[in-house]
PDB file of C-alpha atoms and ligand atoms in Angstrom:
ATOM      1  CA  MET A  13      -0.277   0.004   0.007  1.00 61.00           C
ATOM      2  CA  THR A  14       1.627   3.318  -1.137  1.00 67.00           C
ATOM      3  CA  GLU A  15       1.445   6.060   1.764  1.00 73.00           C
ATOM      4  CA  ALA A  16      -0.636   9.147   1.350  1.00 72.00           C
ATOM      5  CA  PRO A  17       1.839  12.383   0.099  1.00 75.00           C
ATOM      6  CA  ALA A  18       2.724  14.533   3.167  1.00 78.00           C
ATOM      7  CA  LYS A  19       0.462  17.762   3.717  1.00 84.00           C
ATOM      8  CA  ALA A  20       2.424  20.425   2.698  1.00 91.00           C
ATOM      9  CA  LYS A  21       3.301  22.839   5.677  1.00 95.00           C
ATOM     10  CA  ARG A  22       1.142  25.910   5.832  1.00 98.00           C
ATOM     11  CA  HIS A  23       2.559  29.439   5.629  1.00 98.00           C
ATOM     12  CA  ILE A  24       0.463  31.619   7.679  1.00 97.00           C
ATOM     13  CA  LEU A  25       0.768  35.447   8.387  1.00 96.00           C
ATOM     14  CA  SER A  26      -1.098  36.826  11.474  1.00 95.00           C
ATOM     15  CA  LEU A  27      -2.374  40.490  10.979  1.00 96.00           C
ATOM     16  CA  SER A  28      -3.298  42.762  13.575  1.00 94.00           C
ATOM     17  CA  GLY A  29      -4.142  45.905  11.392  1.00 95.00           C
ATOM     18  CA  GLY A  30      -1.082  47.597  12.719  1.00 94.00           C
ATOM     19  CA  LYS A  31       1.704  48.848  10.420  1.00 95.00           C
ATOM     20  CA  ASP A  32       4.420  46.328  11.132  1.00 95.00           C
ATOM     21  CA  SER A  33       2.267  43.043  10.187  1.00 96.00           C
ATOM     22  CA  THR A  34       1.281  44.814   7.332  1.00 97.00           C
ATOM     23  CA  ALA A  35       4.336  45.483   6.114  1.00 98.00           C
ATOM     24  CA  LEU A  36       5.471  42.206   6.486  1.00 97.00           C
ATOM     25  CA  ALA A  37       2.419  41.155   4.176  1.00 98.00           C
ATOM     26  CA  ILE A  38       3.946  43.377   1.313  1.00 98.00           C
ATOM     27  CA  PHE A  39       7.179  42.304   2.208  1.00 98.00           C
ATOM     28  CA  MET A  40       5.999  38.463   1.792  1.00 98.00           C
ATOM     29  CA  ARG A  41       3.559  38.781  -0.973  1.00 97.00           C
ATOM     30  CA  ASP A  42       5.428  37.923  -3.781  1.00 96.00           C
ATOM     31  CA  LYS A  43       8.212  35.489  -2.015  1.00 97.00           C
ATOM     32  CA  VAL A  44       5.611  33.481  -0.316  1.00 97.00           C
ATOM     33  CA  PRO A  45       2.325  32.676  -2.400  1.00 96.00           C
ATOM     34  CA  GLU A  46       1.107  30.126  -0.914  1.00 97.00           C
ATOM     35  CA  MET A  47       0.763  32.107   2.171  1.00 98.00           C
ATOM     36  CA  GLU A  48      -2.154  32.630   4.043  1.00 98.00           C
ATOM     37  CA  TYR A  49      -2.979  35.731   5.561  1.00 98.00           C
ATOM     38  CA  VAL A  50      -5.497  35.890   8.701  1.00 97.00           C
ATOM     39  CA  PHE A  51      -6.824  38.458  10.745  1.00 97.00           C
ATOM     40  CA  CYS A  52      -8.019  37.128  14.579  1.00 95.00           C
ATOM     41  CA  ASP A  53     -10.840  40.073  14.840  1.00 96.00           C
ATOM     42  CA  THR A  54     -12.485  40.001  18.032  1.00 95.00           C
ATOM     43  CA  GLY A  55     -15.465  42.352  17.047  1.00 95.00           C
ATOM     44  CA  GLU A  56     -14.319  45.208  18.999  1.00 96.00           C
ATOM     45  CA  GLU A  57     -11.743  46.674  16.405  1.00 96.00           C
ATOM     46  CA  LEU A  58     -11.391  50.126  15.521  1.00 97.00           C
ATOM     47  CA  PRO A  59     -13.487  51.146  11.832  1.00 96.00           C
ATOM     48  CA  GLU A  60      -9.972  52.585  11.056  1.00 96.00           C
ATOM     49  CA  THR A  61      -8.104  48.699  11.036  1.00 96.00           C
ATOM     50  CA  TYR A  62     -11.460  47.350   9.263  1.00 96.00           C
ATOM     51  CA  ASP A  63     -11.179  49.758   6.407  1.00 96.00           C
ATOM     52  CA  TYR A  64      -7.380  48.953   6.022  1.00 97.00           C
ATOM     53  CA  LEU A  65      -7.639  45.201   6.554  1.00 97.00           C
ATOM     54  CA  ASP A  66      -9.884  46.007   2.899  1.00 97.00           C
ATOM     55  CA  ARG A  67      -7.318  47.967   1.525  1.00 97.00           C
ATOM     56  CA  LEU A  68      -4.728  45.781   2.420  1.00 98.00           C
ATOM     57  CA  GLU A  69      -6.757  42.406   0.902  1.00 97.00           C
ATOM     58  CA  ALA A  70      -6.947  44.235  -2.491  1.00 97.00           C
ATOM     59  CA  TYR A  71      -3.239  45.268  -2.464  1.00 97.00           C
ATOM     60  CA  LEU A  72      -2.126  41.252  -1.652  1.00 97.00           C
ATOM     61  CA  GLY A  73      -5.051  40.285  -4.098  1.00 96.00           C
ATOM     62  CA  LYS A  74      -5.977  37.453  -1.640  1.00 95.00           C
ATOM     63  CA  PRO A  75      -8.429  36.614   0.620  1.00 97.00           C
ATOM     64  CA  ILE A  76      -7.735  37.947   4.503  1.00 98.00           C
ATOM     65  CA  ALA A  77      -9.396  35.220   6.797  1.00 97.00           C
ATOM     66  CA  ARG A  78     -11.362  36.897   9.370  1.00 97.00           C
ATOM     67  CA  LEU A  79     -11.142  34.420  12.690  1.00 96.00           C
ATOM     68  CA  ASN A  80     -14.057  34.960  14.793  1.00 94.00           C
ATOM     69  CA  PRO A  81     -14.024  34.216  18.493  1.00 92.00           C
ATOM     70  CA  ASP A  82     -16.478  31.597  19.265  1.00 92.00           C
ATOM     71  CA  ARG A  83     -17.858  34.101  22.021  1.00 94.00           C
ATOM     72  CA  PRO A  84     -17.680  37.807  22.442  1.00 95.00           C
ATOM     73  CA  PHE A  85     -15.871  39.757  24.817  1.00 96.00           C
ATOM     74  CA  SER A  86     -18.933  40.648  26.875  1.00 95.00           C
ATOM     75  CA  HIS A  87     -19.681  36.909  27.522  1.00 96.00           C
ATOM     76  CA  TYR A  88     -15.722  35.915  28.806  1.00 96.00           C
ATOM     77  CA  LEU A  89     -16.534  39.729  30.458  1.00 95.00           C
ATOM     78  CA  ASP A  90     -19.332  37.569  32.333  1.00 94.00           C
ATOM     79  CA  VAL A  91     -16.843  34.197  32.719  1.00 95.00           C
ATOM     80  CA  TYR A  92     -14.031  36.516  34.211  1.00 93.00           C
ATOM     81  CA  ARG A  93     -16.908  37.685  36.761  1.00 90.00           C
ATOM     82  CA  GLY A  94     -16.634  41.570  35.311  1.00 91.00           C
ATOM     83  CA  VAL A  95     -12.353  41.519  36.271  1.00 92.00           C
ATOM     84  CA  LEU A  96     -11.624  43.602  32.828  1.00 95.00           C
ATOM     85  CA  PRO A  97      -8.577  42.104  31.641  1.00 95.00           C
ATOM     86  CA  ASP A  98      -4.993  43.975  32.022  1.00 91.00           C
ATOM     87  CA  SER A  99      -1.518  43.254  31.432  1.00 88.00           C
ATOM     88  CA  ARG A 100      -0.961  40.907  33.816  1.00 87.00           C
ATOM     89  CA  THR A 101      -4.118  38.461  32.667  1.00 89.00           C
ATOM     90  CA  ARG A 102      -4.395  38.862  29.356  1.00 90.00           C
ATOM     91  CA  TRP A 103      -7.357  36.766  28.870  1.00 94.00           C
ATOM     92  CA  CYS A 104      -8.777  38.615  26.325  1.00 95.00           C
ATOM     93  CA  THR A 105      -5.597  38.082  24.072  1.00 93.00           C
ATOM     94  CA  ARG A 106      -5.864  34.311  24.883  1.00 92.00           C
ATOM     95  CA  MET A 107      -9.861  33.933  24.306  1.00 94.00           C
ATOM     96  CA  LEU A 108     -10.121  36.486  21.550  1.00 95.00           C
ATOM     97  CA  LYS A 109      -7.274  36.283  19.189  1.00 93.00           C
ATOM     98  CA  ILE A 110      -5.131  33.033  20.046  1.00 92.00           C
ATOM     99  CA  LYS A 111      -7.599  30.524  20.270  1.00 93.00           C
ATOM    100  CA  PRO A 112      -9.277  31.152  17.328  1.00 94.00           C
ATOM    101  CA  PHE A 113      -5.848  31.111  15.769  1.00 94.00           C
ATOM    102  CA  GLU A 114      -5.012  27.996  17.114  1.00 93.00           C
ATOM    103  CA  LYS A 115      -8.029  26.208  16.001  1.00 94.00           C
ATOM    104  CA  PHE A 116      -7.459  28.244  12.372  1.00 96.00           C
ATOM    105  CA  VAL A 117      -4.252  25.878  11.988  1.00 95.00           C
ATOM    106  CA  GLY A 118      -5.289  23.129  13.843  1.00 95.00           C
ATOM    107  CA  GLU A 119      -2.698  20.408  14.126  1.00 94.00           C
ATOM    108  CA  ASP A 120      -1.420  21.333  10.998  1.00 96.00           C
ATOM    109  CA  GLU A 121       2.680  21.764  10.035  1.00 96.00           C
ATOM    110  CA  ALA A 122       2.757  25.412   9.748  1.00 96.00           C
ATOM    111  CA  ILE A 123       4.915  28.323   9.627  1.00 95.00           C
ATOM    112  CA  SER A 124       4.306  31.771  11.208  1.00 94.00           C
ATOM    113  CA  TYR A 125       5.120  34.559  10.076  1.00 95.00           C
ATOM    114  CA  ILE A 126       6.105  36.908  13.024  1.00 93.00           C
ATOM    115  CA  ALA A 127       6.656  40.805  12.081  1.00 94.00           C
ATOM    116  CA  ILE A 128       9.323  41.331  15.243  1.00 92.00           C
ATOM    117  CA  ARG A 129      11.299  43.928  13.379  1.00 94.00           C
ATOM    118  CA  ALA A 130      15.437  43.585  13.406  1.00 95.00           C
ATOM    119  CA  ASP A 131      15.692  47.567  15.638  1.00 93.00           C
ATOM    120  CA  GLU A 132      13.304  45.637  18.106  1.00 89.00           C
ATOM    121  CA  THR A 133      14.648  41.825  19.081  1.00 74.00           C
ATOM    122  CA  TYR A 134      14.050  42.788  22.794  1.00 74.00           C
ATOM    123  CA  ARG A 135      10.539  42.146  22.041  1.00 74.00           C
ATOM    124  CA  THR A 136       9.489  38.866  23.482  1.00 65.00           C
ATOM    125  CA  GLY A 137       5.389  39.133  23.931  1.00 60.00           C
ATOM    126  CA  TYR A 138       2.727  37.269  23.723  1.00 60.00           C
ATOM    127  CA  ILE A 139       1.949  34.212  20.706  1.00 69.00           C
ATOM    128  CA  SER A 140       0.644  30.710  20.325  1.00 71.00           C
ATOM    129  CA  THR A 141       3.405  28.383  21.322  1.00 76.00           C
ATOM    130  CA  LYS A 142       1.703  25.309  19.893  1.00 87.00           C
ATOM    131  CA  PRO A 143       4.562  22.443  18.899  1.00 90.00           C
ATOM    132  CA  ASN A 144       3.142  22.241  15.343  1.00 93.00           C
ATOM    133  CA  LEU A 145       3.656  26.412  14.484  1.00 91.00           C
ATOM    134  CA  GLN A 146       7.229  27.488  13.592  1.00 92.00           C
ATOM    135  CA  ALA A 147       7.746  31.115  14.169  1.00 91.00           C
ATOM    136  CA  VAL A 148      10.101  32.841  11.886  1.00 93.00           C
ATOM    137  CA  TYR A 149      11.179  36.405  12.140  1.00 94.00           C
ATOM    138  CA  PRO A 150      11.552  37.728   7.747  1.00 96.00           C
ATOM    139  CA  PHE A 151      12.376  41.262   9.120  1.00 96.00           C
ATOM    140  CA  ILE A 152      14.827  40.542  11.965  1.00 95.00           C
ATOM    141  CA  ASP A 153      16.547  37.908   8.775  1.00 96.00           C
ATOM    142  CA  ALA A 154      16.467  40.685   6.248  1.00 98.00           C
ATOM    143  CA  GLY A 155      17.550  43.643   9.292  1.00 97.00           C
ATOM    144  CA  VAL A 156      14.411  45.735   8.279  1.00 97.00           C
ATOM    145  CA  VAL A 157      13.889  48.511  10.753  1.00 97.00           C
ATOM    146  CA  LYS A 158      11.055  50.866  11.589  1.00 95.00           C
ATOM    147  CA  GLU A 159      12.339  53.349   8.725  1.00 97.00           C
ATOM    148  CA  ASP A 160      11.812  50.479   6.349  1.00 98.00           C
ATOM    149  CA  VAL A 161       8.266  49.562   7.555  1.00 97.00           C
ATOM    150  CA  PHE A 162       7.317  52.747   6.922  1.00 96.00           C
ATOM    151  CA  ARG A 163       8.580  52.930   3.571  1.00 98.00           C
ATOM    152  CA  MET A 164       6.675  49.690   2.605  1.00 98.00           C
ATOM    153  CA  LEU A 165       3.626  51.120   3.695  1.00 98.00           C
ATOM    154  CA  GLU A 166       4.476  54.442   1.431  1.00 97.00           C
ATOM    155  CA  GLU A 167       5.483  52.797  -1.202  1.00 97.00           C
ATOM    156  CA  SER A 168       2.846  50.356  -1.875  1.00 97.00           C
ATOM    157  CA  GLY A 169       0.071  53.041  -1.525  1.00 97.00           C
ATOM    158  CA  LEU A 170      -1.113  51.858   1.740  1.00 97.00           C
ATOM    159  CA  GLY A 171       0.672  54.062   3.866  1.00 97.00           C
ATOM    160  CA  ALA A 172       0.239  53.567   7.939  1.00 95.00           C
ATOM    161  CA  PRO A 173      -3.255  53.128   9.348  1.00 94.00           C
ATOM    162  CA  GLU A 174      -5.636  56.311   9.746  1.00 93.00           C
ATOM    163  CA  TYR A 175      -5.561  55.724  13.522  1.00 94.00           C
ATOM    164  CA  TYR A 176      -1.812  56.698  13.889  1.00 93.00           C
ATOM    165  CA  GLU A 177      -3.178  60.179  13.602  1.00 92.00           C
ATOM    166  CA  TRP A 178      -4.097  59.738  17.393  1.00 93.00           C
ATOM    167  CA  ARG A 179      -3.022  56.479  18.593  1.00 93.00           C
ATOM    168  CA  SER A 180      -0.004  54.707  18.739  1.00 88.00           C
ATOM    169  CA  ARG A 181      -0.962  51.096  18.021  1.00 87.00           C
ATOM    170  CA  SER A 182      -3.528  48.501  16.606  1.00 92.00           C
ATOM    171  CA  GLY A 183      -5.653  46.670  19.046  1.00 94.00           C
ATOM    172  CA  CYS A 184      -9.444  46.964  20.249  1.00 96.00           C
ATOM    173  CA  TYR A 185     -10.372  50.036  20.921  1.00 97.00           C
ATOM    174  CA  PHE A 186     -10.854  49.429  24.931  1.00 96.00           C
ATOM    175  CA  CYS A 187      -7.394  48.289  25.016  1.00 95.00           C
ATOM    176  CA  PHE A 188      -5.712  48.409  28.446  1.00 93.00           C
ATOM    177  CA  PHE A 189      -2.481  49.003  26.567  1.00 91.00           C
ATOM    178  CA  GLN A 190      -3.920  52.855  25.642  1.00 91.00           C
ATOM    179  CA  GLN A 191      -1.954  55.673  26.988  1.00 91.00           C
ATOM    180  CA  ARG A 192      -4.306  58.196  28.674  1.00 93.00           C
ATOM    181  CA  ARG A 193      -3.742  60.594  25.387  1.00 93.00           C
ATOM    182  CA  GLU A 194      -5.090  57.937  23.185  1.00 95.00           C
ATOM    183  CA  TRP A 195      -8.406  57.293  25.664  1.00 96.00           C
ATOM    184  CA  VAL A 196      -9.078  61.308  25.011  1.00 96.00           C
ATOM    185  CA  GLY A 197      -8.359  60.851  21.361  1.00 96.00           C
ATOM    186  CA  LEU A 198     -11.138  58.136  21.010  1.00 97.00           C
ATOM    187  CA  LYS A 199     -13.232  60.057  23.189  1.00 98.00           C
ATOM    188  CA  GLU A 200     -12.669  62.751  19.910  1.00 97.00           C
ATOM    189  CA  ARG A 201     -12.995  60.660  17.677  1.00 97.00           C
ATOM    190  CA  HIS A 202     -14.988  57.859  18.449  1.00 98.00           C
ATOM    191  CA  PRO A 203     -16.917  58.850  21.290  1.00 98.00           C
ATOM    192  CA  ASP A 204     -19.754  55.835  20.579  1.00 98.00           C
ATOM    193  CA  LEU A 205     -16.738  53.311  20.960  1.00 98.00           C
ATOM    194  CA  TYR A 206     -15.995  55.391  24.174  1.00 98.00           C
ATOM    195  CA  GLU A 207     -18.821  55.076  25.731  1.00 98.00           C
ATOM    196  CA  LYS A 208     -19.218  51.258  24.891  1.00 97.00           C
ATOM    197  CA  ALA A 209     -15.962  51.184  26.563  1.00 98.00           C
ATOM    198  CA  LYS A 210     -17.229  53.070  29.430  1.00 97.00           C
ATOM    199  CA  GLU A 211     -19.951  50.913  29.780  1.00 96.00           C
ATOM    200  CA  PHE A 212     -17.425  47.924  30.576  1.00 96.00           C
ATOM    201  CA  GLU A 213     -16.197  49.482  33.644  1.00 96.00           C
ATOM    202  CA  LYS A 214     -18.058  48.779  37.061  1.00 93.00           C
ATOM    203  CA  PHE A 215     -18.242  49.892  40.598  1.00 88.00           C
ATOM    204  CA  ASP A 216     -18.426  47.318  42.940  1.00 83.00           C
ATOM    205  CA  GLU A 217     -20.475  49.136  45.936  1.00 83.00           C
ATOM    206  CA  GLU A 218     -20.105  46.407  48.464  1.00 85.00           C
ATOM    207  CA  THR A 219     -16.867  45.689  48.013  1.00 87.00           C
ATOM    208  CA  GLY A 220     -15.653  48.868  47.256  1.00 85.00           C
ATOM    209  CA  ARG A 221     -13.527  47.666  44.078  1.00 87.00           C
ATOM    210  CA  ARG A 222     -13.346  49.404  40.988  1.00 91.00           C
ATOM    211  CA  PHE A 223     -13.382  47.618  37.633  1.00 93.00           C
ATOM    212  CA  THR A 224     -11.669  50.424  35.151  1.00 96.00           C
ATOM    213  CA  TRP A 225      -9.535  50.302  31.918  1.00 95.00           C
ATOM    214  CA  SER A 226      -6.688  52.380  33.487  1.00 90.00           C
ATOM    215  CA  GLN A 227      -5.673  51.659  36.719  1.00 83.00           C
ATOM    216  CA  LYS A 228      -5.490  55.447  37.959  1.00 85.00           C
ATOM    217  CA  GLU A 229      -8.982  56.486  36.699  1.00 94.00           C
ATOM    218  CA  SER A 230     -12.284  55.691  34.996  1.00 96.00           C
ATOM    219  CA  LEU A 231     -13.105  56.632  31.941  1.00 97.00           C
ATOM    220  CA  GLU A 232     -15.544  58.471  33.269  1.00 97.00           C
ATOM    221  CA  GLU A 233     -13.399  60.776  35.468  1.00 96.00           C
ATOM    222  CA  LEU A 234     -10.925  60.730  32.416  1.00 97.00           C
ATOM    223  CA  GLU A 235     -13.674  62.501  30.283  1.00 97.00           C
ATOM    224  CA  GLN A 236     -14.117  65.390  32.231  1.00 97.00           C
ATOM    225  CA  PRO A 237     -13.258  68.484  30.281  1.00 96.00           C
ATOM    226  CA  GLU A 238     -10.962  69.807  32.596  1.00 97.00           C
ATOM    227  CA  ARG A 239      -9.345  66.537  32.892  1.00 96.00           C
ATOM    228  CA  MET A 240      -9.016  66.013  28.940  1.00 96.00           C
ATOM    229  CA  ALA A 241      -7.196  69.683  28.738  1.00 95.00           C
ATOM    230  CA  ALA A 242      -5.065  68.552  31.194  1.00 95.00           C
ATOM    231  CA  ILE A 243      -4.045  65.655  29.418  1.00 93.00           C
ATOM    232  CA  LYS A 244      -3.709  67.199  26.310  1.00 91.00           C
ATOM    233  CA  GLU A 245      -1.720  70.470  27.429  1.00 90.00           C
ATOM    234  CA  SER A 246       1.055  67.308  29.411  1.00 86.00           C
ATOM    235  CA  GLN A 247       0.928  66.007  26.013  1.00 79.00           C
ATOM    236  CA  VAL A 248       2.240  68.877  24.184  1.00 76.00           C
ATOM    237  CA  ARG A 249       4.645  70.088  27.175  1.00 72.00           C
ATOM    238  CA  SER A 250       6.127  66.395  27.030  1.00 66.00           C
ATOM    239  CA  LYS A 251       6.612  66.568  23.161  1.00 55.00           C
ATOM    240  CA  ASP A 252       5.053  63.786  23.427  1.00 47.00           C
ATOM    241  CA  ALA A 253       2.505  64.289  20.315  1.00 46.00           C
ATOM    242  CA  ILE A 254       1.589  62.118  18.060  1.00 46.00           C
ATOM    243  CA  SER A 255       1.901  63.054  14.662  1.00 47.00           C
ATOM    244  CA  SER A 256       0.197  62.436  11.346  1.00 44.00           C
ATOM    245  CA  ASN A 257       3.605  62.352   9.490  1.00 43.00           C
ATOM    246  CA  LEU A 258       4.734  58.947   9.089  1.00 42.00           C
ATOM    247  CA  SER A 259       8.321  59.059  10.043  1.00 38.00           C
ATOM    248  CA  ASP A 260       7.482  60.929  13.046  1.00 39.00           C
ATOM    249  CA  ILE A 261       4.957  58.852  14.319  1.00 41.00           C
ATOM    250  CA  LEU A 262       5.579  58.249  18.437  1.00 40.00           C
ATOM    251  CA  ILE A 263       6.056  55.034  19.341  1.00 42.00           C
ATOM    252  CA  ASP A 264       6.472  53.947  23.232  1.00 43.00           C
ATOM    253  CA  GLU A 265       8.697  50.809  22.894  1.00 41.00           C
ATOM    254  CA  GLU A 266       9.017  50.335  26.392  1.00 42.00           C
ATOM    255  CA  GLU A 267       5.302  49.672  26.985  1.00 47.00           C
ATOM    256  CA  GLU A 268       4.675  48.475  23.504  1.00 50.00           C
ATOM    257  CA  ASP A 269       7.586  45.872  24.850  1.00 53.00           C
ATOM    258  CA  MET A 270       4.506  44.195  27.020  1.00 64.00           C
ATOM    259  CA  ALA A 271       2.017  44.264  24.452  1.00 71.00           C
ATOM    260  CA  CYS A 272       0.533  41.366  22.811  1.00 76.00           C
ATOM    261  CA  LEU A 273       2.223  40.527  19.460  1.00 77.00           C
ATOM    262  CA  VAL A 274      -0.603  39.254  17.812  1.00 79.00           C
ATOM    263  CA  CYS A 275      -2.845  42.135  18.806  1.00 80.00           C
ATOM    264  CA  GLN A 276      -0.282  45.291  18.344  1.00 75.00           C
ATOM    265  CA  LEU A 277       2.659  44.124  15.697  1.00 78.00           C
TER     266      LEU A 277
HETATM  267  S1  SF4 B  19      -5.915  44.288  21.494  1.00 83.23           S
HETATM  268 FE1  SF4 B  19      -5.703  44.579  23.531  1.00 83.23          FE
HETATM  269  S2  SF4 B  19      -8.199  44.591  24.712  1.00 83.23           S
HETATM  270 FE2  SF4 B  19      -7.646  43.845  22.220  1.00 83.23          FE
HETATM  271  S3  SF4 B  19      -7.327  41.411  22.578  1.00 83.23           S
HETATM  272 FE3  SF4 B  19      -5.343  42.219  22.508  1.00 83.23          FE
HETATM  273  S4  SF4 B  19      -4.568  42.708  24.460  1.00 83.23           S
HETATM  274 FE4  SF4 B  19      -6.783  42.479  24.346  1.00 83.23          FE
END
């Protein structure tokens, strides 16, 4: 009896809607024509992200598989008894991003293309560690640094994601990795999403415990006009402004180092 031919290894590139994974898709498009592109959609992403992925899909000439979690964020929030995810627990990444990705890969042998750049080899991150997944780092191998990423995005005609005008990373609109100035940006650009994020925050009157996205203040406190003005003022003073100039987009490398790779590369 002849043995069935071994199944070919799959090639998978997980997009976050951010600049680095997008640039990696551009970089790999003609090198690995069999590449499968995926986006783990929490259902809580920014509208700009969906638009950007549509444009990338057109550029790649291939569909980007949208992977949805089995249950929405609100379901898991109930499971975790209203305790919002934070940088320590990261249950959202596990349940809404990594699990759907691992289901998509199944038991197939696959190569997973990770967009860590050559100028950030210190990054560790939070990704799937399934044994049948072999992680590769084409940007590190090719010495691609941040400036190269922006150049690739510009040359492709895609540019950087639109949300970079007010926010320095991809991911859910309520992501707890957001800095205060980015919450202000969300309030100004997407007041409806700010309201939705606010609704997830809770105050337990019995225990006095607060479940807020930011440890220091609730979104209700942050949205007070004087507080927003103070945050914007300190942003200007510390030259911490997010510029729409591609080469000048500021990313807090230290915080980014802690962020989840699957969400924010
Ligand atoms: S983007 Fe932020 S909130 Fe969304 S799944 Fe990732 S870590 Fe969680």
